[in-house]
Amino acid sequence: VSIRITDAKGASMYLKIFDINGRLIMEKSLPSTEQVDGIDVSHLPTGTYIVWVTDGERWASKKINKY
């Protein structure tokens, strides 16, 4: 999974991945610079996941399907 961080405003970013049942599967700190950061999800089983990213004030989420 690739994440593009834009408008980070120098804040630390945090990523969490939840399974479709809401269980936390992974969490990771992300750099505060604008870049593409590859997240290794090869160990996750096939399924639907929610990727959640926050800087502590703002957040975004996206549903992904791993095949």
mmCIF file of C-alpha atoms in Angstrom:
data_model
loop_
_atom_site.group_PDB
_atom_site.id
_atom_site.type_symbol
_atom_site.label_atom_id
_atom_site.label_comp_id
_atom_site.label_asym_id
_atom_site.label_seq_id
_atom_site.Cartn_x
_atom_site.Cartn_y
_atom_site.Cartn_z
ATOM 1 C CA VAL A 1 0.000 0.000 0.000
ATOM 2 C CA SER A 2 1.339 3.457 -0.829
ATOM 3 C CA ILE A 3 0.314 6.555 1.088
ATOM 4 C CA ARG A 4 0.885 10.079 -0.209
ATOM 5 C CA ILE A 5 1.102 12.605 2.601
ATOM 6 C CA THR A 6 0.329 16.155 1.524
ATOM 7 C CA ASP A 7 -0.090 19.276 3.613
ATOM 8 C CA ALA A 8 1.428 17.583 6.665
ATOM 9 C CA LYS A 9 2.340 20.963 8.230
ATOM 10 C CA GLY A 10 5.385 19.407 9.896
ATOM 11 C CA ALA A 11 3.256 17.291 12.226
ATOM 12 C CA SER A 12 3.946 13.659 13.003
ATOM 13 C CA MET A 13 1.540 11.355 11.217
ATOM 14 C CA TYR A 14 0.202 8.043 12.446
ATOM 15 C CA LEU A 15 -1.270 5.233 10.386
ATOM 16 C CA LYS A 16 -3.524 2.481 11.683
ATOM 17 C CA ILE A 17 -4.950 -0.451 9.762
ATOM 18 C CA PHE A 18 -8.109 -2.131 11.028
ATOM 19 C CA ASP A 19 -9.769 -5.287 9.754
ATOM 20 C CA ILE A 20 -13.385 -5.139 8.653
ATOM 21 C CA ASN A 21 -14.459 -6.101 12.208
ATOM 22 C CA GLY A 22 -12.709 -3.064 13.706
ATOM 23 C CA ARG A 23 -9.727 -4.910 15.204
ATOM 24 C CA LEU A 24 -6.450 -2.982 15.089
ATOM 25 C CA ILE A 25 -4.078 -4.928 12.835
ATOM 26 C CA MET A 26 -1.145 -2.537 12.462
ATOM 27 C CA GLU A 27 -0.002 0.912 13.517
ATOM 28 C CA LYS A 28 2.981 2.905 12.352
ATOM 29 C CA SER A 29 4.434 6.398 12.691
ATOM 30 C CA LEU A 30 4.913 8.177 9.384
ATOM 31 C CA PRO A 31 7.439 10.899 8.569
ATOM 32 C CA SER A 32 6.153 14.465 8.656
ATOM 33 C CA THR A 33 7.311 15.222 5.121
ATOM 34 C CA GLU A 34 5.333 14.985 1.910
ATOM 35 C CA GLN A 35 6.276 11.678 0.315
ATOM 36 C CA VAL A 36 5.072 8.252 -0.717
ATOM 37 C CA ASP A 37 5.620 5.714 2.021
ATOM 38 C CA GLY A 38 5.274 2.027 1.193
ATOM 39 C CA ILE A 39 3.435 0.029 3.841
ATOM 40 C CA ASP A 40 4.098 -3.717 3.736
ATOM 41 C CA VAL A 41 0.805 -5.587 4.011
ATOM 42 C CA SER A 42 2.052 -8.851 2.492
ATOM 43 C CA HIS A 43 1.590 -10.627 5.854
ATOM 44 C CA LEU A 44 -2.109 -9.741 6.018
ATOM 45 C CA PRO A 45 -4.622 -12.321 4.833
ATOM 46 C CA THR A 46 -6.924 -11.599 1.916
ATOM 47 C CA GLY A 47 -9.724 -9.296 3.020
ATOM 48 C CA THR A 48 -11.055 -5.793 3.461
ATOM 49 C CA TYR A 49 -9.241 -3.286 5.663
ATOM 50 C CA ILE A 50 -9.656 0.320 6.785
ATOM 51 C CA VAL A 51 -6.533 2.485 6.592
ATOM 52 C CA TRP A 52 -6.720 5.442 8.986
ATOM 53 C CA VAL A 53 -4.182 8.298 9.037
ATOM 54 C CA THR A 54 -4.068 11.212 11.490
ATOM 55 C CA ASP A 55 -1.823 14.083 12.505
ATOM 56 C CA GLY A 56 -3.618 14.436 15.834
ATOM 57 C CA GLU A 57 -5.989 17.117 14.576
ATOM 58 C CA ARG A 58 -7.136 15.907 11.179
ATOM 59 C CA TRP A 59 -7.739 12.394 9.933
ATOM 60 C CA ALA A 60 -8.530 10.484 6.766
ATOM 61 C CA SER A 61 -9.595 6.915 6.151
ATOM 62 C CA LYS A 62 -9.828 4.649 3.134
ATOM 63 C CA LYS A 63 -11.181 1.153 2.631
ATOM 64 C CA ILE A 64 -8.799 -1.206 0.822
ATOM 65 C CA ASN A 65 -9.210 -4.747 -0.444
ATOM 66 C CA LYS A 66 -6.262 -7.128 -0.370
ATOM 67 C CA TYR A 67 -6.435 -9.969 -2.874
#
